[in-house]
Tab-separated table of C-alpha atoms and ligand atoms in Angstrom:
chain	number	residue	atom	x	y	z
A	8	UNK	CA	12.668	-68.095	-182.392
A	9	UNK	CA	15.342	-65.411	-181.925
A	10	UNK	CA	14.387	-61.906	-180.858
A	11	UNK	CA	17.390	-60.331	-182.514
A	12	UNK	CA	16.450	-57.327	-184.666
A	13	UNK	CA	16.830	-58.179	-188.302
A	14	UNK	CA	19.000	-56.031	-190.555
A	15	UNK	CA	19.034	-55.526	-194.293
A	16	UNK	CA	21.472	-57.645	-196.300
A	17	UNK	CA	24.974	-56.105	-196.315
A	18	UNK	CA	25.471	-53.812	-199.281
A	19	UNK	CA	21.722	-53.448	-199.856
A	20	UNK	CA	20.394	-50.092	-198.757
A	21	UNK	CA	17.103	-48.699	-197.622
A	22	UNK	CA	16.433	-45.406	-199.343
A	23	UNK	CA	14.663	-43.410	-196.648
A	24	UNK	CA	12.024	-40.753	-197.417
A	25	UNK	CA	14.366	-37.720	-197.142
A	26	UNK	CA	16.706	-39.309	-199.655
A	27	UNK	CA	13.925	-40.737	-201.801
A	28	UNK	CA	12.773	-37.221	-202.639
A	29	UNK	CA	16.064	-36.651	-204.458
A	30	UNK	CA	15.590	-39.963	-206.280
A	31	UNK	CA	12.114	-38.947	-207.414
A	32	UNK	CA	13.375	-35.609	-208.672
A	33	UNK	CA	16.215	-37.353	-210.508
A	34	UNK	CA	13.850	-39.921	-212.040
A	35	UNK	CA	11.553	-37.141	-213.290
A	36	UNK	CA	14.454	-35.331	-214.965
A	37	UNK	CA	15.718	-38.582	-216.504
A	38	UNK	CA	12.334	-39.584	-217.818
A	39	UNK	CA	11.730	-36.233	-219.508
A	40	UNK	CA	15.235	-36.405	-220.987
A	41	UNK	CA	14.706	-39.933	-222.390
A	42	UNK	CA	11.362	-38.960	-223.879
A	43	UNK	CA	12.974	-35.954	-225.541
A	44	UNK	CA	15.052	-38.447	-227.566
A	45	UNK	CA	12.142	-40.804	-228.290
A	46	UNK	CA	13.215	-43.670	-226.030
A	47	UNK	CA	10.438	-45.942	-224.714
A	48	UNK	CA	10.223	-47.763	-221.426
A	49	UNK	CA	10.600	-51.543	-221.091
A	50	UNK	CA	10.429	-53.529	-217.839
A	51	UNK	CA	12.063	-56.921	-217.478
A	52	UNK	CA	12.001	-59.390	-214.558
A	53	UNK	CA	14.630	-59.116	-211.833
A	54	UNK	CA	15.222	-62.846	-212.020
A	55	UNK	CA	16.450	-64.599	-215.159
A	56	UNK	CA	17.829	-68.033	-216.041
A	57	UNK	CA	21.508	-68.140	-215.013
A	58	UNK	CA	22.395	-69.328	-218.505
A	59	UNK	CA	21.340	-65.956	-219.965
A	60	UNK	CA	24.056	-64.031	-218.142
A	61	UNK	CA	26.689	-66.692	-218.693
A	62	UNK	CA	26.065	-66.550	-222.419
A	63	UNK	CA	25.678	-62.790	-222.719
A	64	UNK	CA	28.289	-61.416	-220.327
A	65	UNK	CA	30.822	-64.229	-220.790
A	66	UNK	CA	31.996	-67.041	-218.512
A	67	UNK	CA	35.386	-65.487	-217.755
A	68	UNK	CA	34.296	-62.063	-216.516
A	69	UNK	CA	34.288	-60.651	-212.990
A	70	UNK	CA	30.502	-60.531	-212.996
A	71	UNK	CA	29.914	-64.158	-213.954
A	72	UNK	CA	32.890	-65.590	-212.075
A	73	UNK	CA	32.316	-63.969	-208.720
A	74	UNK	CA	29.584	-61.326	-208.565
A	75	UNK	CA	26.306	-63.077	-209.392
A	76	UNK	CA	23.574	-63.957	-206.919
A	77	UNK	CA	22.735	-67.362	-208.361
A	78	UNK	CA	20.767	-70.165	-206.789
A	79	UNK	CA	18.664	-73.209	-207.570
A	80	UNK	CA	14.922	-72.693	-207.176
A	81	UNK	CA	14.074	-74.987	-204.245
A	82	UNK	CA	10.769	-75.930	-205.804
A	83	UNK	CA	11.898	-77.147	-209.209
A	84	UNK	CA	15.684	-76.927	-209.331
A	85	UNK	CA	15.795	-74.192	-212.034
A	86	UNK	CA	19.088	-72.269	-211.985
A	87	UNK	CA	18.273	-68.592	-211.530
A	88	UNK	CA	20.225	-65.349	-211.117
A	89	UNK	CA	19.253	-61.922	-209.819
A	90	UNK	CA	20.117	-59.681	-212.761
A	91	UNK	CA	23.575	-58.095	-212.454
A	92	UNK	CA	22.845	-55.780	-215.420
A	93	UNK	CA	20.024	-55.103	-217.833
A	94	UNK	CA	21.335	-55.469	-221.383
A	95	UNK	CA	21.156	-59.274	-221.443
A	96	UNK	CA	17.531	-59.237	-220.235
A	97	UNK	CA	16.597	-56.460	-222.639
A	98	UNK	CA	17.981	-58.344	-225.648
A	99	UNK	CA	16.368	-61.561	-224.398
A	100	UNK	CA	13.027	-59.740	-224.223
A	101	UNK	CA	13.486	-58.211	-227.675
A	102	UNK	CA	14.167	-61.671	-229.135
A	103	UNK	CA	11.407	-63.422	-227.207
A	104	UNK	CA	8.784	-60.885	-228.348
A	105	UNK	CA	10.216	-60.248	-231.795
A	106	UNK	CA	10.413	-56.518	-231.017
A	107	UNK	CA	12.655	-55.727	-233.982
A	108	UNK	CA	10.294	-57.331	-236.500
A	109	UNK	CA	9.073	-54.039	-237.965
A	110	UNK	CA	11.535	-51.428	-236.879
A	111	UNK	CA	14.570	-50.838	-234.698
A	112	UNK	CA	13.803	-49.881	-231.106
A	113	UNK	CA	15.025	-47.188	-228.751
A	114	UNK	CA	14.402	-48.518	-225.242
A	115	UNK	CA	15.162	-47.691	-221.633
A	116	UNK	CA	14.679	-49.281	-218.241
A	117	UNK	CA	15.403	-48.384	-214.691
A	118	UNK	CA	15.807	-50.530	-211.629
A	119	UNK	CA	17.817	-52.595	-209.191
A	120	UNK	CA	20.830	-54.675	-210.217
A	121	UNK	CA	22.615	-57.177	-207.961
A	122	UNK	CA	26.320	-57.915	-207.728
A	123	UNK	CA	28.136	-59.656	-204.903
A	124	UNK	CA	30.984	-57.120	-204.593
A	125	UNK	CA	32.766	-55.749	-201.553
A	126	UNK	CA	30.492	-52.930	-200.344
A	127	UNK	CA	32.149	-49.494	-200.156
A	128	UNK	CA	31.325	-45.926	-201.129
A	129	UNK	CA	29.747	-46.025	-204.588
A	130	UNK	CA	29.759	-49.825	-204.710
A	131	UNK	CA	26.805	-51.777	-203.375
A	132	UNK	CA	25.327	-55.243	-203.712
A	133	UNK	CA	21.978	-53.895	-204.737
A	134	UNK	CA	22.395	-50.780	-206.819
A	135	UNK	CA	20.297	-49.012	-209.410
A	136	UNK	CA	20.828	-48.258	-213.047
A	137	UNK	CA	19.112	-46.398	-215.812
A	138	UNK	CA	19.792	-48.502	-218.899
A	139	UNK	CA	19.387	-47.179	-222.433
A	140	UNK	CA	19.504	-49.472	-225.471
A	141	UNK	CA	19.195	-48.755	-229.201
A	142	UNK	CA	18.448	-52.119	-230.813
A	143	UNK	CA	18.726	-52.712	-234.550
A	144	UNK	CA	20.896	-49.691	-235.383
A	145	UNK	CA	24.227	-50.228	-237.162
A	146	UNK	CA	25.557	-46.752	-237.899
A	147	UNK	CA	27.904	-44.501	-235.951
A	148	UNK	CA	25.103	-41.914	-235.732
A	149	UNK	CA	23.390	-43.830	-232.919
A	150	UNK	CA	26.646	-44.326	-230.981
A	151	UNK	CA	27.139	-40.573	-231.135
A	152	UNK	CA	23.510	-39.857	-230.266
A	153	UNK	CA	23.890	-41.872	-227.080
A	154	UNK	CA	26.987	-39.969	-226.046
A	155	UNK	CA	25.396	-36.619	-226.911
A	156	UNK	CA	22.349	-37.501	-224.855
A	157	UNK	CA	24.553	-38.181	-221.852
A	158	UNK	CA	26.221	-34.798	-222.268
A	159	UNK	CA	22.781	-33.181	-222.302
A	160	UNK	CA	21.730	-35.014	-219.155
A	161	UNK	CA	24.818	-33.803	-217.276
A	162	UNK	CA	23.912	-30.247	-218.300
A	163	UNK	CA	20.293	-30.724	-217.180
A	164	UNK	CA	21.415	-32.105	-213.840
A	165	UNK	CA	24.036	-29.392	-213.404
A	166	UNK	CA	26.815	-31.995	-213.205
A	167	UNK	CA	30.271	-30.789	-214.214
A	168	UNK	CA	33.559	-32.621	-214.023
A	169	UNK	CA	32.626	-35.810	-215.802
A	170	UNK	CA	35.052	-36.594	-218.593
A	171	UNK	CA	34.307	-38.736	-221.613
A	172	UNK	CA	36.639	-41.564	-222.580
A	173	UNK	CA	36.049	-43.522	-225.781
A	174	UNK	CA	37.668	-46.424	-227.556
A	175	UNK	CA	36.927	-48.918	-230.280
A	176	UNK	CA	37.187	-52.670	-229.792
A	177	UNK	CA	36.875	-53.432	-233.521
A	178	UNK	CA	35.161	-56.499	-234.929
A	179	UNK	CA	35.497	-60.230	-234.351
A	180	UNK	CA	38.337	-60.999	-236.783
A	181	UNK	CA	40.551	-58.171	-235.537
A	182	UNK	CA	39.842	-59.082	-231.946
A	183	UNK	CA	40.704	-62.691	-232.706
A	184	UNK	CA	44.066	-61.713	-234.244
A	185	UNK	CA	44.761	-59.411	-231.321
A	186	UNK	CA	43.884	-62.158	-228.860
A	187	UNK	CA	46.363	-64.569	-230.459
A	188	UNK	CA	49.101	-61.925	-230.335
A	189	UNK	CA	48.299	-61.097	-226.717
A	190	UNK	CA	48.485	-64.729	-225.653
A	191	UNK	CA	51.849	-65.100	-227.401
A	192	UNK	CA	53.130	-61.882	-225.777
A	193	UNK	CA	52.018	-62.784	-222.250
A	194	UNK	CA	53.323	-66.348	-222.744
A	195	UNK	CA	56.758	-64.829	-223.397
A	196	UNK	CA	56.447	-62.885	-220.104
A	197	UNK	CA	54.784	-65.587	-218.038
A	198	UNK	CA	57.001	-64.990	-215.010
A	199	UNK	CA	55.724	-61.404	-214.703
A	200	UNK	CA	52.026	-62.351	-214.609
A	201	UNK	CA	49.991	-62.323	-211.393
A	202	UNK	CA	47.565	-65.128	-210.497
A	203	UNK	CA	44.550	-63.397	-212.073
A	204	UNK	CA	46.418	-62.841	-215.310
A	205	UNK	CA	47.665	-66.452	-215.381
A	206	UNK	CA	44.115	-67.680	-215.031
A	207	UNK	CA	42.929	-65.443	-217.838
A	208	UNK	CA	45.862	-66.023	-220.154
A	209	UNK	CA	44.013	-68.485	-222.370
A	210	UNK	CA	40.416	-67.827	-221.424
A	211	UNK	CA	40.234	-64.037	-221.645
A	212	UNK	CA	43.609	-62.359	-222.265
A	213	UNK	CA	41.959	-59.039	-223.196
A	214	UNK	CA	40.921	-58.654	-219.579
A	215	UNK	CA	44.549	-58.776	-218.473
A	216	UNK	CA	44.822	-55.304	-220.038
A	217	UNK	CA	42.264	-54.142	-217.485
A	218	UNK	CA	44.482	-55.237	-214.554
A	219	UNK	CA	44.697	-52.778	-211.694
A	220	UNK	CA	47.831	-54.441	-210.253
A	221	UNK	CA	50.630	-51.788	-210.241
A	222	UNK	CA	53.261	-54.483	-210.733
A	223	UNK	CA	51.740	-55.379	-214.092
A	224	UNK	CA	51.322	-51.889	-215.539
A	225	UNK	CA	54.596	-51.794	-217.463
A	226	UNK	CA	53.943	-55.168	-219.037
A	227	UNK	CA	50.399	-54.168	-219.954
A	228	UNK	CA	51.530	-50.852	-221.445
A	229	UNK	CA	53.882	-52.603	-223.868
A	230	UNK	CA	51.384	-55.289	-224.930
A	231	UNK	CA	50.249	-55.578	-228.576
A	232	UNK	CA	47.585	-52.997	-229.402
A	233	UNK	CA	44.195	-53.858	-230.792
A	234	UNK	CA	44.331	-50.531	-232.694
A	235	UNK	CA	47.070	-52.046	-234.896
A	236	UNK	CA	44.760	-54.886	-235.959
A	237	UNK	CA	41.606	-52.932	-236.677
A	238	UNK	CA	40.053	-53.137	-240.122
A	239	UNK	CA	39.128	-50.096	-242.201
A	240	UNK	CA	35.407	-50.470	-241.642
A	241	UNK	CA	35.719	-50.391	-237.850
A	242	UNK	CA	38.178	-47.492	-238.014
A	243	UNK	CA	35.828	-45.516	-240.261
A	244	UNK	CA	32.967	-46.187	-237.881
A	245	UNK	CA	35.065	-44.890	-234.993
A	246	UNK	CA	36.184	-41.835	-237.000
A	247	UNK	CA	32.551	-41.041	-237.825
A	248	UNK	CA	31.562	-41.182	-234.150
A	249	UNK	CA	34.399	-38.807	-233.312
A	250	UNK	CA	33.446	-36.421	-236.121
A	251	UNK	CA	29.884	-36.135	-234.792
A	252	UNK	CA	31.134	-35.529	-231.252
A	253	UNK	CA	33.446	-32.786	-232.518
A	254	UNK	CA	30.645	-31.187	-234.525
A	255	UNK	CA	28.654	-30.958	-231.299
A	256	UNK	CA	31.668	-29.797	-229.326
A	257	UNK	CA	31.627	-32.729	-226.935
A	258	UNK	CA	35.139	-33.150	-225.574
A	259	UNK	CA	36.550	-36.691	-225.359
A	260	UNK	CA	39.726	-38.567	-224.751
A	261	UNK	CA	40.621	-41.746	-226.616
A	262	UNK	CA	41.627	-44.332	-224.049
A	263	UNK	CA	42.940	-47.385	-225.890
A	264	UNK	CA	42.951	-49.330	-222.622
A	265	UNK	CA	39.219	-49.018	-222.178
A	266	UNK	CA	37.945	-52.571	-222.714
A	267	UNK	CA	34.859	-52.787	-220.426
A	268	UNK	CA	34.112	-55.668	-218.090
A	269	UNK	CA	31.581	-57.507	-220.240
A	270	UNK	CA	32.416	-59.670	-223.233
A	271	UNK	CA	29.581	-58.614	-225.488
A	272	UNK	CA	31.004	-55.260	-226.546
A	273	UNK	CA	32.535	-54.528	-229.950
A	274	UNK	CA	33.479	-51.338	-231.808
A	275	UNK	CA	32.590	-48.167	-229.862
A	276	UNK	CA	32.876	-48.284	-226.072
A	277	UNK	CA	32.711	-45.295	-223.740
A	278	UNK	CA	32.764	-44.270	-220.114
A	279	UNK	CA	31.969	-41.029	-218.317
A	280	UNK	CA	34.359	-40.667	-215.415
A	281	UNK	CA	34.744	-38.233	-212.543
A	282	UNK	CA	37.683	-37.853	-210.190
A	283	UNK	CA	35.385	-36.663	-207.425
A	284	UNK	CA	34.019	-39.972	-206.161
A	285	UNK	CA	37.262	-41.717	-205.274
A	286	UNK	CA	37.917	-45.076	-206.899
A	287	UNK	CA	34.276	-45.514	-207.955
A	288	UNK	CA	34.489	-42.750	-210.552
A	289	UNK	CA	32.646	-44.253	-213.526
A	290	UNK	CA	29.115	-42.888	-213.463
A	291	UNK	CA	28.019	-44.095	-216.883
A	292	UNK	CA	29.340	-46.673	-219.318
A	293	UNK	CA	28.357	-48.397	-222.512
A	294	UNK	CA	29.073	-49.278	-226.083
A	295	UNK	CA	28.123	-51.297	-229.111
A	296	UNK	CA	27.182	-54.969	-228.904
A	297	UNK	CA	26.539	-56.155	-232.458
A	298	UNK	CA	27.115	-59.816	-231.603
A	299	UNK	CA	24.768	-60.201	-228.659
A	300	UNK	CA	21.558	-61.041	-230.517
A	301	UNK	CA	23.361	-63.865	-232.346
A	302	UNK	CA	25.107	-64.983	-229.168
A	303	UNK	CA	21.713	-65.425	-227.501
A	304	UNK	CA	20.518	-67.595	-230.372
A	305	UNK	CA	18.524	-64.971	-232.233
A	306	UNK	CA	18.636	-63.352	-235.662
A	307	UNK	CA	21.703	-61.089	-235.587
A	308	UNK	CA	21.001	-57.378	-235.069
A	309	UNK	CA	23.396	-54.507	-234.416
A	310	UNK	CA	22.882	-52.575	-231.184
A	311	UNK	CA	24.357	-50.029	-228.848
A	312	UNK	CA	23.599	-49.025	-225.269
A	313	UNK	CA	24.753	-47.643	-221.967
A	314	UNK	CA	23.918	-47.728	-218.275
A	315	UNK	CA	24.403	-45.194	-215.545
A	316	UNK	CA	24.697	-45.831	-211.852
A	317	UNK	CA	22.056	-43.818	-210.011
A	318	UNK	CA	23.810	-43.967	-206.594
A	319	UNK	CA	27.019	-42.556	-208.066
A	320	UNK	CA	25.242	-39.777	-209.951
A	321	UNK	CA	23.305	-38.768	-206.837
A	322	UNK	CA	26.525	-38.833	-204.809
A	323	UNK	CA	28.020	-36.460	-207.367
A	324	UNK	CA	25.016	-34.142	-207.108
A	325	UNK	CA	25.368	-34.115	-203.313
A	326	UNK	CA	29.091	-33.341	-203.691
A	327	UNK	CA	27.954	-30.283	-205.649
A	328	UNK	CA	25.817	-29.196	-202.683
A	329	UNK	CA	22.503	-30.322	-204.105
A	330	UNK	CA	19.920	-30.374	-201.333
A	331	UNK	CA	16.965	-32.659	-200.937
A	332	UNK	CA	13.959	-31.209	-202.695
A	333	UNK	CA	11.184	-30.394	-200.214
A	334	UNK	CA	8.436	-32.924	-199.556
A	335	UNK	CA	5.611	-32.044	-201.910
A	336	UNK	CA	2.691	-30.841	-199.789
A	337	UNK	CA	0.315	-27.893	-200.141
A	338	UNK	CA	-2.050	-28.064	-197.182
A	339	UNK	CA	-1.920	-29.286	-193.591
A	340	UNK	CA	-5.491	-29.635	-192.392
A	341	UNK	CA	-5.984	-28.952	-188.681
A	342	UNK	CA	-9.307	-29.769	-187.039
A	343	UNK	CA	-10.837	-30.175	-183.579
A	344	UNK	CA	-14.405	-30.763	-182.423
A	345	UNK	CA	-17.060	-33.303	-183.279
A	346	UNK	CA	-18.570	-31.444	-186.196
A	347	UNK	CA	-15.213	-30.108	-187.360
A	348	UNK	CA	-13.674	-33.597	-187.522
A	349	UNK	CA	-16.433	-34.764	-189.849
A	350	UNK	CA	-16.252	-31.714	-192.073
A	351	UNK	CA	-12.456	-31.809	-192.267
A	352	UNK	CA	-12.484	-35.208	-193.966
A	353	UNK	CA	-14.949	-33.931	-196.567
A	354	UNK	CA	-13.019	-30.671	-197.077
A	355	UNK	CA	-9.754	-32.593	-197.555
A	356	UNK	CA	-11.295	-34.701	-200.324
A	357	UNK	CA	-12.664	-31.555	-202.008
A	358	UNK	CA	-9.250	-29.902	-201.916
A	359	UNK	CA	-7.707	-33.012	-203.475
A	360	UNK	CA	-10.431	-32.902	-206.150
A	361	UNK	CA	-9.079	-29.426	-206.894
A	362	UNK	CA	-5.601	-30.882	-207.453
A	363	UNK	CA	-4.061	-29.936	-204.103
A	364	UNK	CA	-1.789	-32.107	-201.965
A	365	UNK	CA	-3.403	-32.328	-198.532
A	366	UNK	CA	-2.250	-33.894	-195.295
A	367	UNK	CA	-5.285	-34.406	-193.068
A	368	UNK	CA	-4.223	-34.399	-189.446
A	369	UNK	CA	-4.954	-37.749	-187.847
A	370	UNK	CA	-4.700	-38.840	-184.230
A	371	UNK	CA	-6.506	-36.001	-182.440
A	372	UNK	CA	-4.835	-33.485	-180.104
A	373	UNK	CA	-5.463	-29.789	-179.505
A	374	UNK	CA	-5.080	-26.920	-182.002
A	375	UNK	CA	-1.724	-25.964	-180.547
A	376	UNK	CA	-0.067	-29.330	-180.989
A	377	UNK	CA	-1.621	-29.766	-184.436
A	378	UNK	CA	-0.340	-26.330	-185.517
A	379	UNK	CA	3.171	-27.339	-184.429
A	380	UNK	CA	2.957	-30.288	-186.775
A	381	UNK	CA	1.649	-28.022	-189.531
A	382	UNK	CA	4.609	-25.658	-189.054
A	383	UNK	CA	7.061	-28.558	-189.186
A	384	UNK	CA	5.509	-29.942	-192.375
A	385	UNK	CA	6.440	-28.605	-195.767
A	386	UNK	CA	2.941	-27.378	-196.492
A	387	UNK	CA	2.590	-23.803	-197.676
A	388	UNK	CA	-0.568	-23.274	-195.638
A	389	UNK	CA	-2.680	-24.663	-192.836
A	390	UNK	CA	-6.430	-24.930	-193.074
A	391	UNK	CA	-7.979	-24.797	-189.616
A	392	UNK	CA	-11.487	-26.015	-188.872
A	393	UNK	CA	-13.131	-25.821	-185.430
A	394	UNK	CA	-16.769	-26.408	-184.595
A	395	UNK	CA	-17.586	-22.672	-184.962
A	396	UNK	CA	-16.103	-22.605	-188.454
A	397	UNK	CA	-17.822	-25.878	-189.313
A	398	UNK	CA	-21.230	-24.502	-188.340
A	399	UNK	CA	-20.614	-21.401	-190.472
A	400	UNK	CA	-19.333	-23.446	-193.455
A	401	UNK	CA	-15.974	-21.723	-193.221
A	402	UNK	CA	-12.326	-22.402	-192.466
A	403	UNK	CA	-9.339	-20.378	-191.332
A	404	UNK	CA	-6.611	-20.243	-193.937
A	405	UNK	CA	-3.173	-19.584	-192.474
A	406	UNK	CA	-0.193	-19.108	-194.798
A	407	UNK	CA	2.835	-20.861	-193.253
A	408	UNK	CA	5.498	-18.846	-195.058
A	409	UNK	CA	4.442	-15.403	-193.920
A	410	UNK	CA	1.136	-13.527	-194.315
A	411	UNK	CA	-2.066	-12.929	-192.360
A	412	UNK	CA	-4.583	-15.654	-191.666
A	413	UNK	CA	-8.061	-15.146	-193.102
A	414	UNK	CA	-11.497	-16.627	-192.729
A	415	UNK	CA	-12.728	-18.186	-195.987
A	416	UNK	CA	-15.962	-19.852	-197.064
A	417	UNK	CA	-15.269	-23.548	-197.784
A	418	UNK	CA	-16.299	-23.142	-201.419
A	419	UNK	CA	-13.629	-20.485	-201.951
A	420	UNK	CA	-10.837	-22.447	-200.279
A	421	UNK	CA	-9.382	-24.203	-203.353
A	422	UNK	CA	-9.052	-20.946	-205.297
A	423	UNK	CA	-7.445	-19.099	-202.369
A	424	UNK	CA	-4.994	-21.929	-201.727
A	425	UNK	CA	-4.007	-22.162	-205.385
A	426	UNK	CA	-3.124	-18.451	-205.234
A	427	UNK	CA	-0.894	-19.087	-202.211
A	428	UNK	CA	0.786	-22.110	-203.787
A	429	UNK	CA	1.693	-20.039	-206.858
A	430	UNK	CA	3.508	-17.409	-204.775
B	7	ATP	P1	33.115	-50.665	-212.049
B	7	ATP	O1	34.305	-50.677	-212.944
B	7	ATP	O2	32.999	-49.458	-211.185
B	7	ATP	O3	32.957	-51.967	-211.288
B	7	ATP	P2	31.424	-51.728	-214.099
B	7	ATP	O4	32.197	-51.574	-215.345
B	7	ATP	O5	31.390	-53.049	-213.427
B	7	ATP	O6	31.843	-50.598	-213.033
B	7	ATP	P3	28.946	-51.500	-215.548
B	7	ATP	O7	28.625	-52.938	-215.586
B	7	ATP	O8	29.445	-50.854	-216.763
B	7	ATP	O9	29.944	-51.211	-214.321
B	7	ATP	O10	27.675	-50.708	-215.000
B	7	ATP	C1	27.377	-49.366	-215.395
B	7	ATP	C2	27.383	-48.424	-214.228
B	7	ATP	O11	26.687	-48.947	-213.116
B	7	ATP	C3	28.757	-48.128	-213.669
B	7	ATP	O12	29.401	-47.165	-214.434
B	7	ATP	C4	28.433	-47.627	-212.283
B	7	ATP	O13	28.049	-46.265	-212.317
B	7	ATP	C5	27.270	-48.479	-211.899
B	7	ATP	N1	27.692	-49.614	-211.057
B	7	ATP	C6	28.263	-50.783	-211.448
B	7	ATP	N2	28.473	-51.583	-210.396
B	7	ATP	C7	28.018	-50.922	-209.300
B	7	ATP	C8	27.932	-51.226	-207.897
B	7	ATP	N3	28.329	-52.404	-207.426
B	7	ATP	N4	27.414	-50.287	-207.065
B	7	ATP	C9	26.987	-49.101	-207.534
B	7	ATP	N5	27.021	-48.752	-208.830
B	7	ATP	C10	27.530	-49.644	-209.711
B	8	MG	MG1	32.339	-53.875	-211.734
């Protein structure tokens, strides 16, 4: 057996305690925000049948072609994939459990997603998303609600400098007409296509419009526009979304080249983008996916959703000088002596009964070295118990952020500490 130290998989990060405190703070804010709009939590497995993502996301997409962690279960040969996104699983769960039977559902989930991409700043192989899905809603009001909620979250988090881009992808018939025209157009300019575009010409020509190759930009800019094919109903839907955004004074830009990397989208799509994170500037993205329920073999249902990348949002907060919130701790309990050690354990439990966060010193050592640890902790006070105090049923209460230490009867400790914590 090798003695080499093992490392985490490339692109998959440990989130260490200092950093995790920011995550916890963020998750608290997000949860309160989601509840304020009536969204309810759902939790799906991290592993799903590979076929789910192929059917939902589309065979000719970056995710399915080259980013999925897929493998055959060694025990029974089942083809499985670590989820690269949450919408497919969420819709699968809604169908499997008949969630839309009585009423549409506003749902959210949070967790790890896996994509085999080249790791770089803001792009990891295990990353985390908050996903928000409104299932069973057809109207433009829900599309707008989702965008408005994002705007509110940015305000709550104190994030500025994220710009909203929106577009409409229309419905199936218009997209089909557009697709035919695109194929004909790119066929006429075959010699100007790069290898990626050639491969997609017949399988997924819409994705050619998403090309980042500078040499193709001119060709892409002059390609037939989906906007010219859109039917009245889809245009009215899009106009209604815009009207609501304007009423709420949410600024947006219409980006007709916004097509999104997953096949299931139709009508409204949107992205929130910042210029402050380099190339990985999209912090949140989503749109409508009215066809997905049918595509997964279920009773058709309209739906809309979005996902935000937690790593990118936290990076943006750090760019803005956001510091790690302090470790949450009220009391560091210092104790030395045979009787004191016994009493300290009991006192710590009593303080916790009173709702306080208590770190009971473990591992022995003198008062001096224990007090050093208390000073270095984030506690707002130290409670010190020696054998003399223990015999008298008392403790020394020492505020750690300024103030005189006092001798307090054990029974009065919780009240005195609560006063200190409030300061
Ligand atoms: P990109 O164009 O940056 O690859 P995407 O369109 O593939 O993003 P979505 O599938 O829409 O991303 O996922 C929603 C959000 O999840 C993104 O806007 C981003 O914030 C985040 N995200 C996607 N892929 C990654 C990744 N590999 N690492 C970190 N965050 C990611
Ligand atoms: Mg991507």
